[in-house]
mmCIF file of C-alpha atoms and ligand atoms in Angstrom:
data_model
loop_
_atom_site.group_PDB
_atom_site.id
_atom_site.type_symbol
_atom_site.label_atom_id
_atom_site.label_comp_id
_atom_site.label_asym_id
_atom_site.label_seq_id
_atom_site.Cartn_x
_atom_site.Cartn_y
_atom_site.Cartn_z
ATOM 1 C CA UNK A 1 -3.555 1.813 22.250
ATOM 2 C CA UNK A 2 -1.944 -1.631 22.425
ATOM 3 C CA UNK A 3 1.716 -1.471 21.347
ATOM 4 C CA UNK A 4 1.149 -4.332 18.926
ATOM 5 C CA UNK A 5 -1.413 -2.391 16.940
ATOM 6 C CA UNK A 6 1.099 0.436 16.598
ATOM 7 C CA UNK A 7 3.591 -1.951 15.035
ATOM 8 C CA UNK A 8 1.354 -4.016 12.816
ATOM 9 C CA UNK A 9 -0.587 -3.023 9.732
ATOM 10 C CA UNK A 10 -3.846 -4.618 8.658
ATOM 11 C CA UNK A 11 -3.679 -5.117 4.900
ATOM 12 C CA UNK A 12 -6.920 -4.899 2.917
ATOM 13 C CA UNK A 13 -7.629 -5.926 -0.668
ATOM 14 C CA UNK A 14 -9.929 -2.956 -1.286
ATOM 15 C CA UNK A 15 -8.926 0.695 -0.906
ATOM 16 C CA UNK A 16 -12.324 1.600 0.629
ATOM 17 C CA UNK A 17 -11.272 -0.267 3.780
ATOM 18 C CA UNK A 18 -8.658 2.378 4.676
ATOM 19 C CA UNK A 19 -11.048 5.315 4.291
ATOM 20 C CA UNK A 20 -8.389 7.574 2.724
ATOM 21 C CA UNK A 21 -9.084 11.175 1.656
ATOM 22 C CA UNK A 22 -10.020 11.295 -2.030
ATOM 23 C CA UNK A 23 -6.687 12.816 -3.153
ATOM 24 C CA UNK A 24 -4.696 10.165 -1.244
ATOM 25 C CA UNK A 25 -6.949 7.433 -2.654
ATOM 26 C CA UNK A 26 -5.887 8.522 -6.161
ATOM 27 C CA UNK A 27 -2.240 7.909 -5.287
ATOM 28 C CA UNK A 28 -2.957 4.637 -3.491
ATOM 29 C CA UNK A 29 -4.763 3.224 -6.521
ATOM 30 C CA UNK A 30 -2.317 4.552 -9.140
ATOM 31 C CA UNK A 31 -2.165 1.613 -11.553
ATOM 32 C CA UNK A 32 0.990 2.503 -13.423
ATOM 33 C CA UNK A 33 4.542 3.393 -12.495
ATOM 34 C CA UNK A 34 4.837 6.012 -9.769
ATOM 35 C CA UNK A 35 7.892 7.435 -11.526
ATOM 36 C CA UNK A 36 5.756 8.530 -14.467
ATOM 37 C CA UNK A 37 3.044 10.132 -12.329
ATOM 38 C CA UNK A 38 5.386 11.781 -9.846
ATOM 39 C CA UNK A 39 7.563 13.114 -12.666
ATOM 40 C CA UNK A 40 4.479 14.556 -14.353
ATOM 41 C CA UNK A 41 3.609 16.422 -11.161
ATOM 42 C CA UNK A 42 7.019 17.906 -10.382
ATOM 43 C CA UNK A 43 10.047 19.531 -11.889
ATOM 44 C CA UNK A 44 12.647 17.129 -10.518
ATOM 45 C CA UNK A 45 11.981 13.516 -9.473
ATOM 46 C CA UNK A 46 14.604 11.509 -7.594
ATOM 47 C CA UNK A 47 14.922 8.035 -6.081
ATOM 48 C CA UNK A 48 17.077 8.518 -2.960
ATOM 49 C CA UNK A 49 18.486 5.094 -2.085
ATOM 50 C CA UNK A 50 18.700 4.738 1.692
ATOM 51 C CA UNK A 51 20.159 1.226 1.792
ATOM 52 C CA UNK A 52 20.030 -2.193 0.199
ATOM 53 C CA UNK A 53 21.200 -5.020 2.440
ATOM 54 C CA UNK A 54 20.277 -8.214 4.281
ATOM 55 C CA UNK A 55 17.781 -7.507 7.038
ATOM 56 C CA UNK A 56 14.997 -9.138 9.017
ATOM 57 C CA UNK A 57 11.773 -8.797 7.050
ATOM 58 C CA UNK A 58 8.741 -7.459 8.912
ATOM 59 C CA UNK A 59 6.567 -10.085 10.597
ATOM 60 C CA UNK A 60 3.678 -9.558 8.166
ATOM 61 C CA UNK A 61 5.942 -9.855 5.113
ATOM 62 C CA UNK A 62 7.508 -13.260 5.642
ATOM 63 C CA UNK A 63 4.572 -15.401 4.585
ATOM 64 C CA UNK A 64 3.770 -12.991 1.752
ATOM 65 C CA UNK A 65 7.172 -13.627 0.138
ATOM 66 C CA UNK A 66 7.026 -17.367 0.819
ATOM 67 C CA UNK A 67 9.124 -17.664 4.004
ATOM 68 C CA UNK A 68 7.926 -20.287 6.488
ATOM 69 C CA UNK A 69 8.731 -17.914 9.366
ATOM 70 C CA UNK A 70 10.074 -14.359 9.774
ATOM 71 C CA UNK A 71 13.695 -14.263 8.752
ATOM 72 C CA UNK A 72 16.274 -12.354 6.781
ATOM 73 C CA UNK A 73 15.629 -11.075 3.279
ATOM 74 C CA UNK A 74 17.262 -8.703 0.835
ATOM 75 C CA UNK A 75 15.835 -5.300 1.776
ATOM 76 C CA UNK A 76 15.890 -2.078 -0.252
ATOM 77 C CA UNK A 77 14.544 1.180 1.086
ATOM 78 C CA UNK A 78 14.267 4.471 -0.785
ATOM 79 C CA UNK A 79 12.692 7.890 -0.485
ATOM 80 C CA UNK A 80 11.009 9.212 -3.605
ATOM 81 C CA UNK A 81 11.551 12.939 -3.778
ATOM 82 C CA UNK A 82 9.800 15.527 -5.968
ATOM 83 C CA UNK A 83 11.569 18.885 -6.166
ATOM 84 C CA UNK A 84 13.465 17.750 -3.066
ATOM 85 C CA UNK A 85 10.328 17.012 -1.006
ATOM 86 C CA UNK A 86 9.929 13.444 0.320
ATOM 87 C CA UNK A 87 6.663 12.041 -1.063
ATOM 88 C CA UNK A 88 6.966 8.244 -0.750
ATOM 89 C CA UNK A 89 8.956 5.950 1.530
ATOM 90 C CA UNK A 90 9.346 2.632 -0.296
ATOM 91 C CA UNK A 91 10.457 -0.673 1.269
ATOM 92 C CA UNK A 92 11.135 -3.761 -0.835
ATOM 93 C CA UNK A 93 11.994 -7.296 0.307
ATOM 94 C CA UNK A 94 13.206 -10.284 -1.712
ATOM 95 C CA UNK A 95 13.872 -13.774 -0.206
ATOM 96 C CA UNK A 96 17.585 -14.568 0.198
ATOM 97 C CA UNK A 97 16.889 -17.726 -1.819
ATOM 98 C CA UNK A 98 16.179 -15.639 -4.930
ATOM 99 C CA UNK A 99 18.624 -16.332 -7.731
ATOM 100 C CA UNK A 100 20.238 -13.599 -9.823
ATOM 101 C CA UNK A 101 18.087 -14.777 -12.757
ATOM 102 C CA UNK A 102 14.901 -14.126 -10.748
ATOM 103 C CA UNK A 103 15.574 -10.363 -10.382
ATOM 104 C CA UNK A 104 18.582 -9.636 -12.606
ATOM 105 C CA UNK A 105 18.530 -5.844 -12.088
ATOM 106 C CA UNK A 106 17.642 -5.703 -8.385
ATOM 107 C CA UNK A 107 21.100 -5.838 -6.783
ATOM 108 C CA UNK A 108 22.665 -3.119 -8.968
ATOM 109 C CA UNK A 109 19.767 -0.635 -9.087
ATOM 110 C CA UNK A 110 21.467 2.160 -7.178
ATOM 111 C CA UNK A 111 19.251 5.232 -7.539
ATOM 112 C CA UNK A 112 17.428 3.915 -10.591
ATOM 113 C CA UNK A 113 13.726 3.303 -9.967
ATOM 114 C CA UNK A 114 12.855 -0.299 -9.154
ATOM 115 C CA UNK A 115 9.289 0.334 -10.226
ATOM 116 C CA UNK A 116 10.237 1.335 -13.721
ATOM 117 C CA UNK A 117 12.286 -1.873 -14.198
ATOM 118 C CA UNK A 118 9.348 -3.970 -12.983
ATOM 119 C CA UNK A 119 6.877 -2.291 -15.331
ATOM 120 C CA UNK A 120 9.195 -2.683 -18.349
ATOM 121 C CA UNK A 121 9.803 -6.412 -17.892
ATOM 122 C CA UNK A 122 7.171 -8.579 -19.639
ATOM 123 C CA UNK A 123 8.195 -11.568 -17.491
ATOM 124 C CA UNK A 124 7.101 -9.789 -14.304
ATOM 125 C CA UNK A 125 3.679 -10.698 -12.967
ATOM 126 C CA UNK A 126 2.115 -8.055 -10.733
ATOM 127 C CA UNK A 127 -0.214 -9.161 -7.927
ATOM 128 C CA UNK A 128 -3.197 -7.309 -6.513
ATOM 129 C CA UNK A 129 -2.591 -4.155 -4.498
ATOM 130 C CA UNK A 130 -3.209 -4.273 -0.734
ATOM 131 C CA UNK A 131 -3.879 -1.174 1.354
ATOM 132 C CA UNK A 132 -3.285 -0.210 5.000
ATOM 133 C CA UNK A 133 -3.473 2.683 7.455
ATOM 134 C CA UNK A 134 -0.271 2.711 9.483
ATOM 135 C CA UNK A 135 0.577 4.681 12.580
ATOM 136 C CA UNK A 136 3.689 6.675 13.473
ATOM 137 C CA UNK A 137 4.837 3.736 15.671
ATOM 138 C CA UNK A 138 4.915 1.240 12.786
ATOM 139 C CA UNK A 139 8.435 -0.014 11.922
ATOM 140 C CA UNK A 140 8.157 1.415 8.402
ATOM 141 C CA UNK A 141 7.329 4.884 9.781
ATOM 142 C CA UNK A 142 10.220 4.699 12.228
ATOM 143 C CA UNK A 143 12.522 4.027 9.303
ATOM 144 C CA UNK A 144 10.949 6.836 7.287
ATOM 145 C CA UNK A 145 11.479 9.238 10.206
ATOM 146 C CA UNK A 146 15.131 8.154 10.492
ATOM 147 C CA UNK A 147 15.553 8.724 6.760
ATOM 148 C CA UNK A 148 14.073 12.200 7.241
ATOM 149 C CA UNK A 149 16.560 12.873 10.036
ATOM 150 C CA UNK A 150 14.471 11.980 13.093
ATOM 151 C CA UNK A 151 15.193 9.937 16.228
ATOM 152 C CA UNK A 152 13.479 6.541 15.866
ATOM 153 C CA UNK A 153 12.881 6.293 19.606
ATOM 154 C CA UNK A 154 11.174 9.603 20.274
ATOM 155 C CA UNK A 155 7.557 9.482 19.161
ATOM 156 C CA UNK A 156 7.168 13.213 19.717
ATOM 157 C CA UNK A 157 10.325 13.993 17.770
ATOM 158 C CA UNK A 158 9.292 11.601 15.008
ATOM 159 C CA UNK A 159 6.157 13.554 14.325
ATOM 160 C CA UNK A 160 7.963 16.858 14.817
ATOM 161 C CA UNK A 161 10.654 15.846 12.332
ATOM 162 C CA UNK A 162 8.169 14.626 9.786
ATOM 163 C CA UNK A 163 6.023 17.662 10.443
ATOM 164 C CA UNK A 164 9.006 20.023 10.007
ATOM 165 C CA UNK A 165 10.206 18.132 6.951
ATOM 166 C CA UNK A 166 6.875 18.887 5.347
ATOM 167 C CA UNK A 167 6.144 22.258 6.948
ATOM 168 C CA UNK A 168 4.034 23.708 4.175
ATOM 169 C CA UNK A 169 1.858 20.634 4.235
ATOM 170 C CA UNK A 170 1.545 20.990 8.016
ATOM 171 C CA UNK A 171 -0.567 17.897 8.294
ATOM 172 C CA UNK A 172 0.500 16.732 11.721
ATOM 173 C CA UNK A 173 -0.982 13.275 11.386
ATOM 174 C CA UNK A 174 -0.475 10.006 13.122
ATOM 175 C CA UNK A 175 -2.106 7.969 10.334
ATOM 176 C CA UNK A 176 -0.232 7.311 7.114
ATOM 177 C CA UNK A 177 -1.551 5.465 4.081
ATOM 178 C CA UNK A 178 0.376 2.614 2.505
ATOM 179 C CA UNK A 179 -0.013 0.056 -0.230
ATOM 180 C CA UNK A 180 1.961 -3.039 -1.113
ATOM 181 C CA UNK A 181 2.173 -5.287 -4.123
ATOM 182 C CA UNK A 182 3.733 -8.726 -4.669
ATOM 183 C CA UNK A 183 5.631 -9.184 -7.926
ATOM 184 C CA UNK A 184 6.660 -12.560 -9.336
ATOM 185 C CA UNK A 185 9.250 -13.398 -11.990
ATOM 186 C CA UNK A 186 10.360 -16.952 -12.770
ATOM 187 C CA UNK A 187 10.599 -18.522 -9.276
ATOM 188 C CA UNK A 188 11.163 -15.148 -7.611
ATOM 189 C CA UNK A 189 8.956 -13.105 -5.291
ATOM 190 C CA UNK A 190 9.443 -9.409 -4.552
ATOM 191 C CA UNK A 191 7.215 -7.371 -2.215
ATOM 192 C CA UNK A 192 7.109 -3.596 -2.590
ATOM 193 C CA UNK A 193 5.512 -1.487 0.143
ATOM 194 C CA UNK A 194 4.968 2.237 -0.468
ATOM 195 C CA UNK A 195 4.071 4.665 2.305
ATOM 196 C CA UNK A 196 2.672 7.919 0.936
ATOM 197 C CA UNK A 197 3.916 10.967 2.851
ATOM 198 C CA UNK A 198 1.799 14.150 3.253
ATOM 199 C CA UNK A 199 3.670 16.282 0.652
ATOM 200 C CA UNK A 200 2.389 13.959 -2.093
ATOM 201 C CA UNK A 201 -0.963 15.706 -1.733
ATOM 202 C CA UNK A 202 0.679 19.068 -2.340
ATOM 203 C CA UNK A 203 2.022 17.826 -5.686
ATOM 204 C CA UNK A 204 -1.446 17.464 -7.173
ATOM 205 C CA UNK A 205 -2.515 20.832 -5.682
ATOM 206 C CA UNK A 206 0.588 22.552 -7.119
ATOM 207 C CA UNK A 207 -0.090 21.186 -10.581
ATOM 208 C CA UNK A 208 -3.766 22.165 -10.379
ATOM 209 C CA UNK A 209 -2.791 25.723 -9.399
ATOM 210 C CA UNK A 210 -0.286 25.769 -12.256
ATOM 211 C CA UNK A 211 -3.009 24.644 -14.697
ATOM 212 C CA UNK A 212 -5.382 27.322 -13.325
ATOM 213 C CA UNK A 213 -2.733 30.022 -13.890
ATOM 214 C CA UNK A 214 -2.303 29.037 -17.555
ATOM 215 C CA UNK A 215 -6.044 29.023 -18.362
HETATM 216 C C1 ISJ B 301 9.125 5.190 -8.467
HETATM 217 C C2 ISJ B 301 8.756 3.993 -8.782
HETATM 218 O O1 ISJ B 301 9.163 2.917 -8.131
HETATM 219 C C3 ISJ B 301 9.479 3.142 -6.804
HETATM 220 C C4 ISJ B 301 10.900 2.864 -6.679
HETATM 221 C C5 ISJ B 301 11.350 1.974 -5.754
HETATM 222 C C6 ISJ B 301 12.817 1.709 -5.642
HETATM 223 O O2 ISJ B 301 13.592 2.256 -6.474
HETATM 224 O O3 ISJ B 301 13.180 0.967 -4.716
HETATM 225 C C7 ISJ B 301 10.452 1.264 -4.946
HETATM 226 C C8 ISJ B 301 9.106 1.470 -5.047
HETATM 227 C C9 ISJ B 301 8.504 2.341 -6.046
HETATM 228 O O4 ISJ B 301 7.604 3.235 -5.477
HETATM 229 C C10 ISJ B 301 7.900 3.608 -9.888
HETATM 230 O O5 ISJ B 301 6.897 2.977 -9.588
HETATM 231 O O6 ISJ B 301 8.274 3.905 -11.012
#
């Protein structure tokens, strides 16, 4: 496997292109705010802010947010947790040229959900979703593994950490499913990428079981 293909993601406009399992496809195509859906499928939902700082954007993000070449951007990364389990790793980039009036709430979000602010703001225009299959070697997965306590340079450990972190979902997989969406507001651009982690599938199963028990 060429190293480059481990690091890059091929983004598709239609979800069929990533051939995701049906349950994952439901999450990938979720049209509304993830906060609402994740909260409905768990007892406790939390946005764990990992960091928000200046950083080099990924090579395939630069053009998408209007940069002429890869460069620095404002980067925010979070883990969405349901009942403590990590279900989504989210990565957001905003050009450094953005003014405070473009994204007035972005810099002071803390552990409030970015998604919910975007969905509540009538001046925000949401672009079409794009979908990708990404491998454990992709930069976003390396960051997710670090956030979950793994060593970003040990492929074996990465999977072991992620695997252990989601033991009861025991889906030792090297393919992860992601989506991204470009938001615009005034002159601003903001690109949100969400990588869905295996425990997200357990959420739907848990709720189904719960429903079955109450029938
Ligand atoms: C949880 C939601 O938004 C998430 C929260 C994010 C954040 O706080 O950085 C980023 C991406 C979204 O997946 C939502 O859509 O409501």
